[in-house]
Coordinates of C-alpha atoms and ligand atoms in Angstrom, one line a residue:
X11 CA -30.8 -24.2 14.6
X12 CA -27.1 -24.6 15.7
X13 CA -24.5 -22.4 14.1
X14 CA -21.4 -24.7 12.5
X15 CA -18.8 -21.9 11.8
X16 CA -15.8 -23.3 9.3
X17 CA -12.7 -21.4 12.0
X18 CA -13.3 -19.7 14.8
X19 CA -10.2 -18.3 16.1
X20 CA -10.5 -17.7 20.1
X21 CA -8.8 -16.8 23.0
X22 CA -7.5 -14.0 21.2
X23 CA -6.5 -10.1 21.8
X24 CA -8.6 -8.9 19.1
X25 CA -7.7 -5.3 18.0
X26 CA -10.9 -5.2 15.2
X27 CA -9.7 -1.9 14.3
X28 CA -13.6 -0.9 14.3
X29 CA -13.3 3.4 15.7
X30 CA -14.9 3.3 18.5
X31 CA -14.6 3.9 22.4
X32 CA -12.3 1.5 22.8
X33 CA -8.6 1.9 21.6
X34 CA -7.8 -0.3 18.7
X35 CA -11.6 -1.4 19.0
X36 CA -10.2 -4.2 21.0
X37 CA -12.2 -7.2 22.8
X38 CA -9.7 -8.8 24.9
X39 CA -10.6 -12.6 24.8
X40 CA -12.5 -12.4 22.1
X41 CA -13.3 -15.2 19.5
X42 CA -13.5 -14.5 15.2
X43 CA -16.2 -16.5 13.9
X44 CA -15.8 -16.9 10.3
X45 CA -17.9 -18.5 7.9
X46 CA -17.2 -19.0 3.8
X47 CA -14.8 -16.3 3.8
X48 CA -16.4 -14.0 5.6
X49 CA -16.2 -12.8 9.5
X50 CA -19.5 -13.5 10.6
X51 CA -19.0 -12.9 14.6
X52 CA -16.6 -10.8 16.3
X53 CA -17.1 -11.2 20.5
X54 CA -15.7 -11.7 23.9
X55 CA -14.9 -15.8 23.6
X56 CA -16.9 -16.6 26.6
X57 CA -20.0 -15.5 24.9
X58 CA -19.8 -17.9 22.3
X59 CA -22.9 -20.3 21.5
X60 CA -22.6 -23.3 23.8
X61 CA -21.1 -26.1 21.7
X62 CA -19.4 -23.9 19.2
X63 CA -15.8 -24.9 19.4
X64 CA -16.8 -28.8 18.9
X65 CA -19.2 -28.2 15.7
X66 CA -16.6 -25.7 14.3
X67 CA -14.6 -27.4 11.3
X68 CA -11.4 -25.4 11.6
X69 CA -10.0 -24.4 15.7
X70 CA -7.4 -21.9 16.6
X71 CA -6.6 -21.4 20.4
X72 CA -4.6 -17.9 20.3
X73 CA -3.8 -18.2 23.7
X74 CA -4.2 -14.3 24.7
X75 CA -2.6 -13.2 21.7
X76 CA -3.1 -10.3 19.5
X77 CA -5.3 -10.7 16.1
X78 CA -5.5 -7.8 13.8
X79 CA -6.9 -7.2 10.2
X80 CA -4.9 -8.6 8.1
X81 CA -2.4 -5.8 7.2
X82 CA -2.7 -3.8 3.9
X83 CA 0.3 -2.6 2.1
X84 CA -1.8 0.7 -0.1
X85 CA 1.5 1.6 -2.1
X86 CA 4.1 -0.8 -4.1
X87 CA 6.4 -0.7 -6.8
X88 CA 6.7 -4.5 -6.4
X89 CA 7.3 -5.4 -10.1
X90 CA 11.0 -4.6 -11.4
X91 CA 14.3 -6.4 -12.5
X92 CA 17.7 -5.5 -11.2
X93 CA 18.5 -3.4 -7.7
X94 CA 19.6 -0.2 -6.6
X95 CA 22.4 -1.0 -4.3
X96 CA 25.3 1.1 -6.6
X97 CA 23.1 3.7 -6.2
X98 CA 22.8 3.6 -2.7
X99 CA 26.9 3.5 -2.2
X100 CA 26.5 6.8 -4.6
X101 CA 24.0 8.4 -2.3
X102 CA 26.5 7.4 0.9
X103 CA 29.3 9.3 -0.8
X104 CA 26.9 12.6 -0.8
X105 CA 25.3 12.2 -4.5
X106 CA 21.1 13.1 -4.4
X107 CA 18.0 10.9 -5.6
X108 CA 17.5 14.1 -8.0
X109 CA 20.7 14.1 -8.8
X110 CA 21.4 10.6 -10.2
X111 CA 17.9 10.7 -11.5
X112 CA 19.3 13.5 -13.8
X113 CA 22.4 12.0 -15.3
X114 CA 20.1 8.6 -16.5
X115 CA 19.9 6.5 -13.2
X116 CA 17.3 6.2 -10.5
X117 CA 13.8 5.2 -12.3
X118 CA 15.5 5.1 -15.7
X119 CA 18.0 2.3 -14.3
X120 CA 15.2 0.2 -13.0
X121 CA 13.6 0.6 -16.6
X122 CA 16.5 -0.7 -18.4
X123 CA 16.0 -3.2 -16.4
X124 CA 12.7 -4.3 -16.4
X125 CA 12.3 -3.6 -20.0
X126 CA 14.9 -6.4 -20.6
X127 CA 13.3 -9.1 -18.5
X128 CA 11.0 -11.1 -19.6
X129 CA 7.4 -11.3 -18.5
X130 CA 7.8 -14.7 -16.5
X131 CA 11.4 -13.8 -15.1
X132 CA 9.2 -10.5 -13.7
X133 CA 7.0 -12.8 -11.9
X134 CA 9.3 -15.1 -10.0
X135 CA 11.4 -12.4 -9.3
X136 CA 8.5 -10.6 -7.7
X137 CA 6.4 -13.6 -6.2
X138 CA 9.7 -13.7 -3.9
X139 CA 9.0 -10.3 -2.8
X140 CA 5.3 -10.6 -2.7
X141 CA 5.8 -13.6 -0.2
X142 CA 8.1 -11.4 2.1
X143 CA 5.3 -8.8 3.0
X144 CA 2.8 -11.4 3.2
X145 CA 5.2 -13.3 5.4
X146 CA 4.8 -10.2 7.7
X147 CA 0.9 -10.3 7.9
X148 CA -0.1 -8.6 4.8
X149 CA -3.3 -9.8 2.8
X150 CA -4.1 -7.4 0.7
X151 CA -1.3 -5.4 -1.6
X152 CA -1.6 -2.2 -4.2
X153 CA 1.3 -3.0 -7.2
X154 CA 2.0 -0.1 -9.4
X155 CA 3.5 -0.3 -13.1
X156 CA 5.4 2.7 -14.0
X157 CA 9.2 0.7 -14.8
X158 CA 8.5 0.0 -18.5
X159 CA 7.6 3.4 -20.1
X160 CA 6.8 2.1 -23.4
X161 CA 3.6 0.8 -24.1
X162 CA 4.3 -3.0 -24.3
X163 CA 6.3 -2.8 -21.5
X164 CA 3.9 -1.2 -19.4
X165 CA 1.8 -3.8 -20.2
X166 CA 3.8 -6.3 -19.6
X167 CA 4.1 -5.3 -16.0
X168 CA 0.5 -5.3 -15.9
X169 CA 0.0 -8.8 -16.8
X170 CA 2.4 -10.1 -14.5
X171 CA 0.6 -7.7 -11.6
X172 CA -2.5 -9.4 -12.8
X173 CA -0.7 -13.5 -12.8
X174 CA 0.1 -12.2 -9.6
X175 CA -3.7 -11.6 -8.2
X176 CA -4.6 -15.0 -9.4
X177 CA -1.9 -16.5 -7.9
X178 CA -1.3 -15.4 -4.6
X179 CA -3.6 -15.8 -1.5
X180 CA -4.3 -11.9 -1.1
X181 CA -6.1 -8.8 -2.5
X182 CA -4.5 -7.5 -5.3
X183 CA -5.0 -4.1 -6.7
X184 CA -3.4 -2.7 -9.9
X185 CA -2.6 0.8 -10.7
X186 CA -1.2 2.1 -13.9
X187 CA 1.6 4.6 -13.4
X188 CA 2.7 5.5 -17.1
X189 CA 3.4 9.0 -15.5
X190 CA 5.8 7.4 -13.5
X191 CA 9.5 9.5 -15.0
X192 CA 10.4 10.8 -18.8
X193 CA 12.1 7.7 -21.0
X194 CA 15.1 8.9 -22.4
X195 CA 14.0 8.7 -25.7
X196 CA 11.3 11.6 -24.6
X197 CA 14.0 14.0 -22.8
X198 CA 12.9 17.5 -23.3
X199 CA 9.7 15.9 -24.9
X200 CA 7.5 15.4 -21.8
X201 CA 4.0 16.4 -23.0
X202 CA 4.8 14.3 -26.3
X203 CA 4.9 11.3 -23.9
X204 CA 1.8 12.2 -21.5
X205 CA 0.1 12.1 -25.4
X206 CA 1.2 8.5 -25.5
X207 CA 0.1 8.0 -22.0
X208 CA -3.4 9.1 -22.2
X209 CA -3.7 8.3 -25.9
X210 CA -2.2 4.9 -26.8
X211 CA -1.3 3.3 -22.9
X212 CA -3.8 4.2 -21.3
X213 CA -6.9 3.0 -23.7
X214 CA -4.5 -0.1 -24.4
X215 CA -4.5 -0.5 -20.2
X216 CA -8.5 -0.5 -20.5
X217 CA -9.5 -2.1 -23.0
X218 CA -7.4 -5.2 -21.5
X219 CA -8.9 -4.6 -18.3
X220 CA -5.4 -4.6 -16.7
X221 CA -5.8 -1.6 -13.9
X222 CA -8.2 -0.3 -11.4
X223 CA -6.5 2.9 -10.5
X224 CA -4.0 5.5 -12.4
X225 CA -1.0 7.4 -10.4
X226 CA 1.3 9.7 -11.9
X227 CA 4.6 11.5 -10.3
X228 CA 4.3 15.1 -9.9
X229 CA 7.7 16.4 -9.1
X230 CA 10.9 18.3 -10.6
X231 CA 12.1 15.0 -11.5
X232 CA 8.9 13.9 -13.2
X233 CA 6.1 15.8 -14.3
X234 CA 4.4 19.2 -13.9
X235 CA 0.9 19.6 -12.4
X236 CA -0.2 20.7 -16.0
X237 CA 0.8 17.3 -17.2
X238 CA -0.2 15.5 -14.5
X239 CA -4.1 16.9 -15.0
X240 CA -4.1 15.7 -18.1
X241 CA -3.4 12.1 -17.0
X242 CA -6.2 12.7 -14.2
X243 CA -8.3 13.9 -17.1
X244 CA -7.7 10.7 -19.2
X245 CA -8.4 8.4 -16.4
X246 CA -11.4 10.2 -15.2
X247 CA -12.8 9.6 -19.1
X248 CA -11.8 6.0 -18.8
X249 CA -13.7 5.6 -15.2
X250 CA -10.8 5.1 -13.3
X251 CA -9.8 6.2 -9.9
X252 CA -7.2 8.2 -9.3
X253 CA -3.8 8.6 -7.3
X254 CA -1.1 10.8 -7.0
X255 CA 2.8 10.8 -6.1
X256 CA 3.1 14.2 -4.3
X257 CA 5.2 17.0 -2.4
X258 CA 7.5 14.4 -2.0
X259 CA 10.9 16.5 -2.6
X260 CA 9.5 20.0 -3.6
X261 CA 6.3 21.5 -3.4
X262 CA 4.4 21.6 -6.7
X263 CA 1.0 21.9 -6.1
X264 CA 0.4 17.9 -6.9
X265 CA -1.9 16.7 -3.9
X266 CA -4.3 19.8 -3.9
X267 CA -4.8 19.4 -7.5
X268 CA -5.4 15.5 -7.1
X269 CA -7.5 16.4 -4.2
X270 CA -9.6 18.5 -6.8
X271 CA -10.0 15.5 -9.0
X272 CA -11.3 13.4 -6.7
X273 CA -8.3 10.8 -5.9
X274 CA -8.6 8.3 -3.9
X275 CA -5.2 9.1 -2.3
X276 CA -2.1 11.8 -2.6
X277 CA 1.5 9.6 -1.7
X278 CA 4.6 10.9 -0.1
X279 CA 3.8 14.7 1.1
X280 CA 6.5 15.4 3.6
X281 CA 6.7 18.7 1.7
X282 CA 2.6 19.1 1.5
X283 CA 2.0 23.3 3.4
X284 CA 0.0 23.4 6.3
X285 CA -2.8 25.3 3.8
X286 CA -2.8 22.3 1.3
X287 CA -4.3 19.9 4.4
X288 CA -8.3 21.1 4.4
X289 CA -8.6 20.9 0.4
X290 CA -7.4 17.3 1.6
X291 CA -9.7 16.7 4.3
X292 CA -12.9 18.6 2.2
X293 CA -12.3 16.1 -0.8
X294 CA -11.6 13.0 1.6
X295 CA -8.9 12.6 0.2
X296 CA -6.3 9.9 2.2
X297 CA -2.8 11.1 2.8
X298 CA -0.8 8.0 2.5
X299 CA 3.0 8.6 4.7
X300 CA 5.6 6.6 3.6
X301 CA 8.0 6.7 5.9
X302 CA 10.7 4.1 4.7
X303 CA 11.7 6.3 1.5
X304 CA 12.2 9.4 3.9
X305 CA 14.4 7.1 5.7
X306 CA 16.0 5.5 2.9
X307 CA 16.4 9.1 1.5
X308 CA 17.7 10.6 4.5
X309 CA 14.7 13.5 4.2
X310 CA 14.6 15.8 6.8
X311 CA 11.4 17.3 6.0
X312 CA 8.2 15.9 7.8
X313 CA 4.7 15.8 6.5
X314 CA 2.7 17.9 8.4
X315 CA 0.5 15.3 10.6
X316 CA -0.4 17.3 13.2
X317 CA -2.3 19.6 10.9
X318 CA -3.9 16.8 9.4
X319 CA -4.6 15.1 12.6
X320 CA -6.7 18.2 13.5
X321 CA -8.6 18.2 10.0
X322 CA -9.3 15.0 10.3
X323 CA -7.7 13.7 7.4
X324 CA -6.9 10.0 6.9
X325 CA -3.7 8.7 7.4
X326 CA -2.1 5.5 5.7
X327 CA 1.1 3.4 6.2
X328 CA 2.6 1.9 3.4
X329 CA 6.0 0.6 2.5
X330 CA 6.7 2.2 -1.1
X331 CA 8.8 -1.1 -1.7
X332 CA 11.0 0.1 -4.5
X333 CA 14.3 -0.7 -5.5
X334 CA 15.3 2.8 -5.2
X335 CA 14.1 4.7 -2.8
X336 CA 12.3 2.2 -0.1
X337 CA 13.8 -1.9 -0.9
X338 CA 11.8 -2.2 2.2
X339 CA 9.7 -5.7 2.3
X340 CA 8.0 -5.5 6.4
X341 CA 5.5 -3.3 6.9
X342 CA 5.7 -3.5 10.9
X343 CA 9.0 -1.8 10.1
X344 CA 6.7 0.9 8.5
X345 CA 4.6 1.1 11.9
X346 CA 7.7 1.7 13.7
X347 CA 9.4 4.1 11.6
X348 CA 5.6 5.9 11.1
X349 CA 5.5 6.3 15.1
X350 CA 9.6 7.0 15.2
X351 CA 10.1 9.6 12.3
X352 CA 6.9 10.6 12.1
X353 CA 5.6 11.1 15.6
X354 CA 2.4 8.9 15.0
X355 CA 1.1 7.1 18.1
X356 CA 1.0 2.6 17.4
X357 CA -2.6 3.6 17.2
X358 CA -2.8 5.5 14.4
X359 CA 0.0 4.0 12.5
X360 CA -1.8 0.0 13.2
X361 CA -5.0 2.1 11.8
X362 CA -2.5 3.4 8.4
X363 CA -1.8 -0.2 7.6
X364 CA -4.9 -1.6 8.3
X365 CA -8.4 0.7 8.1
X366 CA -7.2 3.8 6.5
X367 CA -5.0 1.7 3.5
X368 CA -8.0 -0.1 2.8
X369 CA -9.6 3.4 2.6
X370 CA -6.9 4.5 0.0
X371 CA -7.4 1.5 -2.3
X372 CA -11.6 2.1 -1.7
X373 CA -11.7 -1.1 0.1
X374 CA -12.8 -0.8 3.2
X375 CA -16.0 -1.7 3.4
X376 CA -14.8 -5.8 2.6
X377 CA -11.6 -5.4 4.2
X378 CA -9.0 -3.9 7.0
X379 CA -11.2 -4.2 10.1
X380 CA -12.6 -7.1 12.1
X381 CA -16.3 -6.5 11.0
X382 CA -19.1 -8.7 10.5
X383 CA -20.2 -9.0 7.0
X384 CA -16.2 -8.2 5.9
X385 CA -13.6 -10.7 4.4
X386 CA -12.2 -12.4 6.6
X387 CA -8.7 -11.3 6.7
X388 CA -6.8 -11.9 9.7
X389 CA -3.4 -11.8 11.3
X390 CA -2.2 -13.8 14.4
X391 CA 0.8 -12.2 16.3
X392 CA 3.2 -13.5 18.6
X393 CA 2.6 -10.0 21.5
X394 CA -0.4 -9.8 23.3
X395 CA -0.2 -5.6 23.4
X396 CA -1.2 -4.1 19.5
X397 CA 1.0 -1.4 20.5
X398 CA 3.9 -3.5 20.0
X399 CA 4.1 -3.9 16.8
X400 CA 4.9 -0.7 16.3
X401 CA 7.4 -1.0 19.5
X402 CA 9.3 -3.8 17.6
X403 CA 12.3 -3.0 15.2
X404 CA 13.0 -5.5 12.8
X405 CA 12.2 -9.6 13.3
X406 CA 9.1 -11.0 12.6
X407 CA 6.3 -11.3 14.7
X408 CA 3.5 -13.2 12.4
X409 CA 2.3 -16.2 13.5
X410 CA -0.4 -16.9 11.0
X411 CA -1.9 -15.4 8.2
X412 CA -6.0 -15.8 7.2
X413 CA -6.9 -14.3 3.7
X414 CA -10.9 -14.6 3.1
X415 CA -11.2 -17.5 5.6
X416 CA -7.8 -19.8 4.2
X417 CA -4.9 -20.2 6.3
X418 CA -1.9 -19.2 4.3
Ligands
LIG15 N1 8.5 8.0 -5.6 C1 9.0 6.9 -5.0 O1 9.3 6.8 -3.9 C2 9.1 5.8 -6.0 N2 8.5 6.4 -7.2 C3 8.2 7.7 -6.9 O2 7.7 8.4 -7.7 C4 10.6 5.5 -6.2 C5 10.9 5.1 -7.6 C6 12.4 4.7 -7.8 O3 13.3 5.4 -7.3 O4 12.6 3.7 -8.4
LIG16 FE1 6.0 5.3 -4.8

């Protein structure tokens, strides 16, 4: 019997991303064989069944250039109204984050805003976002709630997170991030509003089926580790995975105690202590660097990767995209700024956008390596070297975009 694939992309640097002894478990010429959505051959093009390329119903001659998974983006604020930009002047003229945060800005100014748009002036305003990452290669993108702060306007970022999966040709996963800062109408009354977080938004948030994960902020800023427990508590009682926003400006203790719980991930850490990193690496836990809010932030502080490099622990790329801290819209800028600020090699920081995001969003066994049996989610490149994406500031080297075996 004679195989007819629907596309077989050949001639192509494939950097499968599969660890192994081969960096970037490439096969140079190598063909991706794909069939209903799924990769159903990755090998050297050569070795291809006599005949293939004429039966298949869908060709694509990469002429020696690079294919990766198609990148995943594990951490997004995507959904707000309004921007940042005064802020950003304020933060030029020697103003803090923390700072503005206190006198009623930062998050708070981004709710204002959000609260007062409506649900389908959210989505267009972030569909146009959502196309700029998956312009750059992305297929698979992590939003977070966390700018409404009221019940019906956390779920109205919900829903248009959820229009969003439906309509865009990617994976979509949803997290609800209540916890995200104190409304104003609960200053000085932060465990009255992780009450209405685990009590009345979060069992709303279930019952409607609108998340798959739950983050919260632990920070000065945001909330304790005693009140972020409590959400881990709630969602635990609810089924749902975990996440948290951690050691980002001050140590508090966040990641180890997520750790403890069993997230999925702990976000941020360029304050995270050297001890902290093995309760990470026992609970397999994925450190997820975001390296365009220390930039945007100015931090001086990096996250301790060489410590977590020798425990093993898994590290992610992801572009924070926020309209306060990281407006950033390319994750190959991420790669770049992971390798620059952050001393990763291109190898590991391809593997944080690709393998190990997956990994933080629990989907890596259908997604973020070139594996048989996995979605089909690919990414052509105009560069023939994987290492230059990471090489690369700026521009946009995507050529063409596959999301479960459709060309975007
Ligand atoms: N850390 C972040 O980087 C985003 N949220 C958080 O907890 C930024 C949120 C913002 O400034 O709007
Ligand atoms: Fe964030």
């Amino acid at each position: 019997m004679q195989i007819t694939w629907d596309s077989i992309w050949y001639n192509a640097n494939v950097a499968t991303m599969v660890p192994d002894t081969h960096a970037y478990g490439m096969v140079e010429n190598g063909a991706v064989c794909v069939q209903q959505g799924i990769v159903d051959r990755v090998g050297p093009t050569h070795s291809l069944p006599e005949g293939s390329l004429a039966r298949a119903k869908e060709i694509k001659d990469c002429s020696g250039r690079l294919v990766t998974p198609g990148l995943v983006d594990c951490h997004t604020h995507l959904i707000y109204a309004g921007n940042r930009a005064g802020e950003f002047e304020m933060r030029l003229k020697g103003a803090s984050y923390q700072d503005i945060a206190r006198a009623g800005g930062g998050v708070m100014s981004t709710v204002r805003a959000t609260r007062s748009a409506s649900e389908d002036q959210l989505f267009e305003q972030t569909l146009l976002r959502m196309n700029g990452l998956l312009d750059n290669g992305v297929t698979t993108v992590e939003i977070k709630s966390g700018y409404g702060l009221d019940t019906a306007s956390e779920i109205k970022m919900l829903r248009v997170a959820k229009r969003l999966a439906h309509s865009t040709p990617a994976n979509i996963t949803v997290t609800f991030l209540g916890a995200h800062a104190v409304p104003t109408e609960y200053n000085g009354r932060a465990d009255a509003y992780i009450d209405l977080v685990c009590e009345e938004m979060l069992p709303r948030v279930v019952e409607e089926g609108l998340a798959d994960a739950v983050d919260a902020f632990c920070e000065g800023i945001a909330f304790s580790p005693q009140q972020v427990e409590r959400v881990f508590v709630a969602a635990a009682e609810h089924g749902l995975e975990t996440k948290c926003h951690a050691e980002q400006l001050s140590h508090l203790g966040g990641a180890v105690l997520a750790a403890r719980h069993g997230a999925i991930s702990v976000d941020h850490l360029e304050y995270l202590h050297e001890r902290d990193v093995a309760v990470l690496a026992d609970a397999g836990t994925v450190a997820v660097l975001l390296p365009g809010a220390f930039y945007v932030l100015r931090e001086t502080r990096l996250p301790p990767i060489e410590a977590m490099r020798r425990h093993g622990v898994p590290m992610a790329i992801a572009t924070d995209s926020n309209p306060g801290s990281s407006p950033v819209l390319s994750l190959t800028l991420m790669l770049n700024m992971a390798c620059t600020l952050f001393g990763l090699t291109p190898e590991e920081a391809l593997a944080g956008a690709t393998r190990e995001g997956a990994r933080a969003l629990r989907m890596v066994d259908e997604t973020g390596t070139i594996e048989r049996g996995k979605w089909a989610d690919l990414a052509l490149w105009n560069v023939r070297e994987p290492s230059e994406l990471s090489y690369q500031v700026g521009g946009n080297p995507c050529q063409a975009v596959m999301h479960r075996g459709r060309l975007r």
